[in-house]
Short mmCIF file of C-alpha atoms in Angstrom, two decimals:
data_model
loop_
_atom_site.label_atom_id
_atom_site.label_comp_id
_atom_site.label_asym_id
_atom_site.label_seq_id
_atom_site.Cartn_x
_atom_site.Cartn_y
_atom_site.Cartn_z
CA MET O 1 89.59 120.87 104.65
CA PRO O 2 92.65 118.62 104.30
CA THR O 3 95.65 119.93 102.48
CA ASP O 4 99.22 118.80 101.92
CA MET O 5 100.02 121.80 99.76
CA PRO O 6 103.04 123.89 100.80
CA ALA O 7 102.34 127.29 102.31
CA LYS O 8 101.95 129.81 99.50
CA ASP O 9 100.37 133.20 98.97
CA LEU O 10 97.01 132.32 97.46
CA ALA O 11 95.56 135.83 97.56
CA GLY O 12 93.86 137.01 94.41
CA ALA O 13 92.85 135.07 91.34
CA LEU O 14 94.99 132.99 89.02
CA PRO O 15 97.02 134.85 86.39
CA ALA O 16 96.37 134.41 82.69
CA ARG O 17 97.57 131.09 81.27
CA GLU O 18 100.85 131.16 79.38
CA HIS O 19 102.72 128.67 77.19
CA LEU O 20 105.36 126.85 79.21
CA PRO O 21 108.94 127.79 78.23
CA VAL O 22 110.69 125.48 75.82
CA GLY O 23 114.03 123.86 76.57
CA ALA O 24 114.10 124.23 80.36
CA ALA O 25 116.49 121.51 81.53
CA ASP O 26 116.47 122.20 85.29
CA ARG O 27 113.28 120.27 85.95
CA PRO O 28 110.85 117.95 84.12
CA VAL O 29 107.85 119.52 82.42
CA LEU O 30 105.62 116.51 83.09
CA ASP O 31 105.28 114.37 86.23
CA VAL O 32 103.15 111.25 85.66
CA VAL O 33 101.94 109.63 88.89
CA ILE O 34 100.96 105.98 89.05
CA PRO O 35 99.03 105.28 92.28
CA VAL O 36 99.28 101.61 93.27
CA TYR O 37 98.09 99.22 95.95
CA ASN O 38 99.39 95.64 95.93
CA GLU O 39 100.49 95.70 92.30
CA GLU O 40 103.74 93.74 92.54
CA LYS O 41 102.95 91.85 89.35
CA ASP O 42 101.90 94.69 87.04
CA LEU O 43 103.99 97.61 88.30
CA GLU O 44 107.32 96.96 86.58
CA PRO O 45 105.89 96.21 83.09
CA CYS O 46 103.71 99.33 83.39
CA VAL O 47 106.55 101.65 84.37
CA ARG O 48 108.94 100.35 81.74
CA ARG O 49 106.32 100.55 78.99
CA LEU O 50 105.32 104.08 80.01
CA ARG O 51 108.92 105.28 80.18
CA GLU O 52 109.75 103.80 76.79
CA HIS O 53 106.72 105.53 75.28
CA LEU O 54 107.59 108.91 76.82
CA ALA O 55 111.24 108.68 75.81
CA ARG O 56 110.21 107.92 72.24
CA THR O 57 107.35 110.40 71.78
CA PHE O 58 107.40 113.16 74.42
CA PRO O 59 109.49 116.21 73.41
CA TYR O 60 109.94 117.59 76.95
CA GLY O 61 111.58 116.37 80.12
CA PHE O 62 109.45 114.00 82.20
CA ARG O 63 109.33 112.07 85.44
CA ILE O 64 107.37 108.97 86.49
CA THR O 65 106.38 108.77 90.16
CA VAL O 66 105.08 105.56 91.70
CA ALA O 67 102.79 106.40 94.64
CA ASP O 68 102.41 103.32 96.83
CA ASN O 69 99.21 103.39 98.92
CA ALA O 70 100.26 101.29 101.93
CA SER O 71 100.75 98.09 99.92
CA THR O 72 101.16 94.89 101.94
CA ASP O 73 102.86 92.80 99.24
CA ARG O 74 106.20 93.35 97.45
CA THR O 75 105.02 96.48 95.63
CA PRO O 76 107.25 98.84 97.71
CA ASP O 77 110.33 96.74 96.87
CA VAL O 78 109.50 96.73 93.17
CA ALA O 79 108.96 100.49 93.21
CA ALA O 80 112.25 101.12 95.02
CA ARG O 81 114.16 98.91 92.58
CA LEU O 82 112.65 100.75 89.60
CA ALA O 83 113.56 104.12 91.13
CA GLU O 84 117.17 102.98 91.49
CA SER O 85 117.57 101.34 88.10
CA VAL O 86 115.37 103.29 85.67
CA PRO O 87 116.25 106.93 84.89
CA GLY O 88 113.45 109.42 85.49
CA VAL O 89 111.55 107.15 87.89
CA ARG O 90 111.02 107.77 91.60
CA SER O 91 108.86 106.15 94.28
CA VAL O 92 106.86 107.57 97.16
CA ARG O 93 105.50 105.45 100.02
CA LEU O 94 102.27 106.38 101.84
CA GLU O 95 101.19 104.58 104.98
CA GLN O 96 97.48 105.18 104.30
CA LYS O 97 95.32 103.96 101.44
CA GLY O 98 93.45 106.22 99.05
CA ARG O 99 94.06 107.18 95.44
CA GLY O 100 93.05 110.76 96.09
CA ARG O 101 95.41 110.98 99.06
CA ALA O 102 98.26 109.66 96.92
CA LEU O 103 97.64 112.12 94.10
CA ARG O 104 97.29 115.09 96.44
CA THR O 105 100.51 114.17 98.26
CA VAL O 106 102.66 113.67 95.17
CA TRP O 107 101.21 116.53 93.15
CA SER O 108 101.63 118.96 96.05
CA ARG O 109 105.34 118.13 96.30
CA SER O 110 106.15 118.03 92.60
CA ASP O 111 108.10 120.81 90.90
CA ALA O 112 106.82 119.91 87.40
CA PRO O 113 104.49 122.50 85.81
CA VAL O 114 102.21 119.76 84.41
CA LEU O 115 100.98 116.95 86.65
CA ALA O 116 99.25 113.82 85.38
CA TYR O 117 98.22 110.39 86.54
CA MET O 118 97.19 107.07 85.04
CA ASP O 119 96.14 103.71 86.38
CA VAL O 120 98.73 100.96 86.64
CA ASP O 121 96.81 98.64 84.32
CA LEU O 122 97.38 101.06 81.40
CA SER O 123 93.84 100.48 80.19
CA THR O 124 94.10 103.75 78.25
CA ASP O 125 96.10 103.74 75.02
CA LEU O 126 99.30 105.72 75.68
CA ASN O 127 98.99 107.50 72.33
CA ALA O 128 96.46 109.75 74.08
CA LEU O 129 99.05 111.01 76.57
CA LEU O 130 100.56 113.75 74.41
CA PRO O 131 97.12 115.06 73.31
CA LEU O 132 96.17 115.04 77.00
CA VAL O 133 98.98 117.28 78.22
CA ALA O 134 99.56 119.42 75.10
CA PRO O 135 96.70 121.88 75.90
CA LEU O 136 98.18 122.37 79.37
CA ILE O 137 101.68 122.98 78.07
CA SER O 138 100.41 125.44 75.47
CA GLY O 139 98.39 127.39 78.02
CA HIS O 140 95.07 126.62 76.35
CA SER O 141 93.51 124.66 79.24
CA ASP O 142 93.77 124.22 83.02
CA LEU O 143 92.88 120.53 83.31
CA ALA O 144 92.63 117.67 80.83
CA ILE O 145 90.82 114.36 81.10
CA GLY O 146 90.61 111.22 79.06
CA SER O 147 87.03 110.36 78.18
CA ARG O 148 85.63 106.96 77.32
CA LEU O 149 82.23 108.52 76.58
CA ALA O 150 83.27 111.27 74.17
CA GLY O 151 82.75 110.99 70.45
CA GLY O 152 85.67 109.22 68.80
CA SER O 153 86.58 107.08 71.81
CA ARG O 154 86.79 103.31 71.45
CA VAL O 155 86.01 101.21 74.51
CA VAL O 156 86.08 97.50 75.25
CA ARG O 157 84.38 96.58 78.53
CA GLY O 158 81.50 94.60 79.95
CA PRO O 159 77.89 95.82 80.08
CA LYS O 160 77.93 96.10 83.90
CA ARG O 161 80.76 98.63 84.00
CA GLU O 162 79.36 100.44 80.97
CA PHE O 163 76.00 100.84 82.72
CA VAL O 164 77.56 101.98 86.00
CA SER O 165 79.78 104.53 84.28
CA ARG O 166 77.03 106.08 82.17
CA THR O 167 74.58 106.14 85.07
CA TYR O 168 77.11 107.86 87.31
CA ASN O 169 77.81 110.55 84.74
CA LEU O 170 74.07 111.12 84.26
CA ILE O 171 73.79 111.62 88.02
CA LEU O 172 76.58 114.19 87.92
CA ARG O 173 74.89 116.07 85.10
CA GLY O 174 71.53 116.06 86.83
CA SER O 175 72.65 116.87 90.38
CA LEU O 176 75.79 118.99 89.97
CA ALA O 177 75.20 120.31 86.43
CA ALA O 178 78.52 118.78 85.32
CA ARG O 179 79.31 119.24 81.63
CA PHE O 180 82.36 116.97 81.35
CA SER O 181 81.56 113.54 79.98
CA ASP O 182 83.66 111.09 82.02
CA ALA O 183 84.67 111.70 85.64
CA GLN O 184 86.11 108.27 86.41
CA CYS O 185 88.58 107.55 83.64
CA GLY O 186 92.00 107.07 85.27
CA PHE O 187 93.78 109.39 82.85
CA LYS O 188 93.97 113.06 83.85
CA ALA O 189 96.32 116.04 83.99
CA ILE O 190 96.41 119.48 85.61
CA ARG O 191 98.64 122.55 85.56
CA ARG O 192 100.60 122.89 88.81
CA GLU O 193 99.55 126.47 89.60
CA VAL O 194 95.92 125.33 89.33
CA ALA O 195 96.60 122.33 91.58
CA GLU O 196 98.07 124.63 94.22
CA ARG O 197 94.74 126.46 94.48
CA LEU O 198 92.36 123.59 93.75
CA LEU O 199 93.64 120.63 95.77
CA PRO O 200 93.23 122.26 99.22
CA MET O 201 89.49 122.52 98.46
CA VAL O 202 89.12 118.82 97.60
CA GLU O 203 88.15 116.77 100.67
CA ASP O 204 87.92 113.25 99.27
CA THR O 205 90.94 110.96 99.56
CA GLY O 206 89.58 108.01 97.60
CA TRP O 207 87.92 107.39 94.25
CA PHE O 208 85.63 110.44 94.39
CA PHE O 209 88.72 112.69 94.36
CA ASP O 210 88.63 113.00 90.56
CA THR O 211 84.97 113.96 90.43
CA GLU O 212 85.25 116.53 93.20
CA MET O 213 88.28 118.12 91.58
CA LEU O 214 86.54 118.38 88.19
CA VAL O 215 83.25 119.73 89.57
CA LEU O 216 85.00 122.48 91.55
CA ALA O 217 87.21 123.37 88.60
CA GLU O 218 84.24 123.61 86.28
CA ARG O 219 82.19 125.69 88.74
CA ALA O 220 85.15 128.08 89.07
CA GLY O 221 85.18 128.60 85.31
CA LEU O 222 88.42 126.77 84.59
CA ARG O 223 88.86 125.22 81.17
CA ILE O 224 88.72 121.40 81.04
CA HIS O 225 89.99 119.72 77.88
CA GLU O 226 88.61 116.28 76.98
CA VAL O 227 90.50 113.70 74.94
CA PRO O 228 88.66 110.72 73.40
CA VAL O 229 90.60 107.60 74.34
CA ASP O 230 90.92 103.97 73.33
CA TRP O 231 90.28 102.01 76.52
CA VAL O 232 90.25 98.29 77.31
CA ASP O 233 88.73 97.13 80.60
CA ASP O 234 91.00 95.30 83.04
CA PRO O 235 89.19 92.04 83.93
CA ASP O 236 91.40 91.62 87.04
CA SER O 237 90.47 94.98 88.57
CA THR O 238 90.00 94.79 92.35
CA VAL O 239 87.80 97.89 92.63
CA ASP O 240 84.65 97.28 94.73
CA ILE O 241 81.99 98.76 92.45
CA VAL O 242 79.19 98.82 95.07
CA ARG O 243 81.28 100.46 97.77
CA THR O 244 82.80 102.92 95.31
CA ALA O 245 79.36 103.88 93.99
CA THR O 246 78.07 104.43 97.54
CA ASP O 247 81.02 106.63 98.45
CA ASP O 248 80.61 108.57 95.21
CA LEU O 249 76.95 109.30 95.92
CA LYS O 250 77.86 110.54 99.40
CA GLY O 251 80.48 112.75 97.78
CA VAL O 252 77.95 114.13 95.29
CA TRP O 253 75.65 115.10 98.17
CA ARG O 254 78.48 116.74 100.16
CA VAL O 255 79.83 118.75 97.23
CA GLY O 256 76.35 119.78 96.09
CA ARG O 257 75.53 121.07 99.58
CA ALA O 258 78.81 123.00 99.82
CA LEU O 259 78.22 124.62 96.43
CA ALA O 260 74.64 125.54 97.35
CA LYS O 261 75.85 127.24 100.53
CA GLY O 262 78.65 129.06 98.72
CA ALA O 263 81.10 127.57 101.23
CA LEU O 264 84.01 127.16 98.80
CA PRO O 265 86.37 130.03 97.85
CA LEU O 266 86.12 129.34 94.12
CA ASP O 267 87.08 132.93 93.34
CA ARG O 268 90.69 131.91 93.99
CA LEU O 269 90.50 129.86 90.80
CA ALA O 270 89.17 132.61 88.54
CA ARG O 271 91.05 133.37 85.33
CA PRO O 272 90.99 136.74 83.55
CA PHE O 273 88.14 136.83 81.05
CA GLY O 274 89.50 135.63 77.72
CA ASP O 275 93.10 135.63 79.01
CA ASP O 276 93.71 138.31 76.36
CA PRO O 277 96.89 140.32 77.05
CA ARG O 278 95.61 143.07 74.77
CA ASP O 279 93.18 144.02 77.53
CA ARG O 280 96.14 145.15 79.60
CA LEU O 281 97.75 147.20 76.86
CA ILE O 282 94.91 149.55 75.90
CA SER O 283 95.93 153.01 77.05
CA GLY O 284 93.28 155.18 78.65
CA VAL O 285 90.86 152.30 79.27
CA PRO O 286 90.09 151.35 82.89
CA GLY O 287 91.30 147.87 83.87
CA GLY O 288 88.89 145.13 82.87
CA LEU O 289 86.70 147.35 80.68
CA ALA O 290 87.60 145.60 77.42
CA ARG O 291 86.85 142.19 78.93
CA GLN O 292 83.58 143.44 80.36
CA LEU O 293 82.50 144.91 77.03
CA VAL O 294 83.12 141.59 75.28
CA GLY O 295 81.12 139.69 77.88
CA PHE O 296 78.33 142.28 78.01
CA CYS O 297 77.94 142.37 74.24
CA THR O 298 77.81 138.58 74.06
CA VAL O 299 75.16 138.41 76.78
CA GLY O 300 73.34 141.35 75.21
CA VAL O 301 73.01 139.72 71.81
CA LEU O 302 71.70 136.48 73.30
CA SER O 303 69.30 138.21 75.69
CA THR O 304 67.98 140.45 72.90
CA LEU O 305 67.18 137.41 70.78
CA PHE O 306 65.57 135.82 73.81
CA TYR O 307 63.54 138.99 74.45
CA LEU O 308 62.35 139.27 70.84
CA GLY O 309 61.32 135.61 70.82
CA LEU O 310 59.34 136.11 74.03
CA TYR O 311 57.75 139.28 72.68
CA ALA O 312 56.62 137.55 69.49
CA LEU O 313 55.19 134.70 71.58
CA PHE O 314 53.36 136.92 74.09
CA ARG O 315 52.13 139.20 71.31
CA LEU O 316 49.93 136.37 70.07
CA GLY O 317 47.73 136.64 73.16
CA VAL O 318 48.05 140.19 74.50
CA GLY O 319 48.62 143.73 73.32
CA PRO O 320 52.06 145.19 72.48
CA GLN O 321 52.58 146.98 75.80
CA ALA O 322 51.77 143.91 77.93
CA ALA O 323 53.85 141.66 75.68
CA ASN O 324 56.78 144.07 75.86
CA ALA O 325 56.64 144.40 79.65
CA THR O 326 56.40 140.65 80.25
CA ALA O 327 59.14 139.74 77.75
CA LEU O 328 61.42 142.45 79.09
CA LEU O 329 60.91 141.35 82.70
CA VAL O 330 61.74 137.71 82.01
CA SER O 331 64.75 138.52 79.84
CA ALA O 332 65.97 141.14 82.35
CA VAL O 333 66.22 138.56 85.15
CA ALA O 334 68.18 136.21 82.87
CA ASN O 335 70.32 139.10 81.60
CA THR O 336 71.27 140.24 85.11
CA ALA O 337 72.18 136.70 86.16
CA ALA O 338 74.30 136.14 83.04
CA ASN O 339 76.08 139.49 83.29
CA ARG O 340 76.67 138.95 86.99
CA ARG O 341 78.67 135.80 86.29
CA LEU O 342 80.08 136.19 82.79
CA THR O 343 80.67 139.95 82.46
CA PHE O 344 81.55 140.99 85.99
CA GLY O 345 82.84 137.62 87.25
CA VAL O 346 80.66 137.47 90.38
CA ARG O 347 80.16 133.90 91.63
CA GLY O 348 78.34 132.44 94.59
CA ARG O 349 75.06 133.46 96.20
CA ASP O 350 76.38 136.45 98.14
CA ARG O 351 74.30 139.57 97.31
CA ALA O 352 72.58 137.77 94.45
CA VAL O 353 69.15 138.99 95.55
CA ARG O 354 70.38 142.57 95.87
CA HIS O 355 71.93 142.41 92.40
CA GLN O 356 68.65 141.14 90.95
CA ALA O 357 66.73 143.93 92.70
CA GLN O 358 69.08 146.52 91.27
CA GLY O 359 68.78 144.82 87.92
CA LEU O 360 65.00 145.25 88.09
CA VAL O 361 65.49 148.99 88.61
CA VAL O 362 67.63 149.03 85.47
CA PHE O 363 64.88 146.96 83.83
CA GLY O 364 62.39 149.69 84.75
CA ILE O 365 64.47 152.27 82.92
CA GLY O 366 64.65 150.01 79.88
CA LEU O 367 60.90 149.43 80.09
CA ALA O 368 60.31 153.17 80.08
CA LEU O 369 62.44 153.58 76.96
CA THR O 370 60.87 150.73 75.03
CA SER O 371 57.29 151.42 76.16
CA GLY O 372 57.73 155.08 75.32
CA SER O 373 58.99 154.14 71.87
CA LEU O 374 55.96 151.90 71.28
CA ALA O 375 53.62 154.62 72.47
CA ALA O 376 55.26 157.18 70.19
CA LEU O 377 55.04 154.77 67.27
CA GLY O 378 51.36 154.14 67.92
CA ALA O 379 50.62 157.86 68.13
CA ALA O 380 52.48 158.53 64.88
CA THR O 381 51.13 155.71 62.71
CA GLY O 382 47.93 154.53 64.34
CA SER O 383 48.22 150.78 63.66
CA PRO O 384 51.83 149.85 62.91
CA SER O 385 52.73 146.39 61.61
CA GLN O 386 54.42 143.90 63.92
CA ALA O 387 57.60 144.18 61.83
CA THR O 388 57.65 147.95 62.41
CA GLU O 389 57.11 147.39 66.14
CA MET O 390 60.05 144.95 66.23
CA ALA O 391 62.32 147.42 64.41
CA VAL O 392 61.46 150.21 66.84
CA LEU O 393 62.00 147.89 69.81
CA VAL O 394 65.44 146.88 68.52
CA ALA O 395 66.47 150.54 68.26
CA ALA O 396 65.08 151.33 71.71
CA ASN O 397 66.81 148.30 73.19
CA LEU O 398 70.15 149.40 71.78
CA ALA O 399 69.82 152.68 73.65
CA ALA O 400 68.68 150.82 76.77
CA THR O 401 71.62 148.43 76.46
CA VAL O 402 74.21 151.22 76.56
CA LEU O 403 72.53 152.68 79.62
CA ARG O 404 72.27 149.23 81.22
CA PHE O 405 76.01 148.61 80.87
CA LEU O 406 76.87 151.97 82.43
CA LEU O 407 74.51 151.37 85.34
CA PHE O 408 75.74 147.80 85.87
CA ARG O 409 79.35 148.94 85.94
CA ALA O 410 78.87 152.07 88.04
CA TRP O 411 76.06 151.00 90.39
CA VAL O 412 75.19 147.30 90.45
CA PHE O 413 78.75 145.87 90.45
CA PRO O 414 81.01 148.84 91.39
CA GLU O 415 83.21 146.91 93.80
CA ARG O 416 84.26 144.54 91.02
CA ARG O 417 85.61 147.44 89.03
CA ASP O 418 87.23 149.33 91.91
CA HIS O 419 88.87 146.50 93.79
CA SER O 420 89.04 143.33 91.75
CA TYR O 421 89.48 144.38 88.15
CA ALA O 422 91.90 147.10 89.11
CA GLN O 423 94.18 144.35 90.30
CA GLY O 424 93.59 142.13 87.28
CA ASP O 425 91.24 139.96 89.37
CA PRO O 426 88.02 139.11 87.53
CA ARG O 427 86.18 137.84 90.57
#
């Protein structure tokens, strides 16, 4: 895959997010990139307006970088003049077109801890810039995007672009299970340490770059913050909608196939569960145990509710033992899958079948406990009420849950405890 990132040690997962230090004067905190192609008319007003806004409202050091994508008009001259005359502005010239290529090139060379970009037409209201980057500076999120489709946004544009945008995002949700609301808004930011790991995995060099970056980040479990924006369509935009849509659909197919094959090393982007430093300060507790307990309990509560709902449903048509076995089997498969990803941080398809098989063995032990409890209840009372059955099943499931966690940790996912979590790596 293409990469312009400098050579770095990318072994292991990302560390926990931290708030950026305040008052560092040796480098800017924010680097805003403006990718341009033949924008000799709009470039200077855009840069001056953006710089004035940042100087007036942004409390940290900043830089504005003009990334010229092989322009054939006077855009390079305008960019060079701005870099010479306006403090905090620089220009970079690329001899090949492509917004994604421009962003990857500039972001990979920047020393700012927060990297952002916006379109030269400034369609997005600049008042959204500080809310965009604040979660990244504070350590709350890994990426941030402006959204024209989120609640609270205000958008002025024609029905054609509105239809295309909403259709494209529906395609992303249906094909790649994307949960972010707007992949194409030209208003995004990312923490630099995340970009160092993420950008080498992004193949696209054009308009699909944004979508690919967001899909991979989301699949890796990174936190994406969305900011509702005020956005006014640029009627003079030169973007070829048909060609862009075709390229985007090709990109969706390529990324979907790579994710299905498990061909991307997304474990390099994993964050510690909860990013809670208290997990590292508990004496006498093996590394990662506190995080795993939180995840396991969360999954356990949800799967127990799911199990009880299934049991009540199946109980309408069959006896208690058959209803219990069926409900426990279905919920056990879902429980193993959820614990595999959320509790023990295992991603991808590698050994997924083996983990499910081992999970079914654990399910068998749980079935024995719960079925035995039902049998004992029936022998003791003859015809217990359904409420009594449910109470006994809850108690039996609590015992089975403790045993399930111990077996998951010691048998089903032992390598995650011994090798990954011991190093603070939640993969």
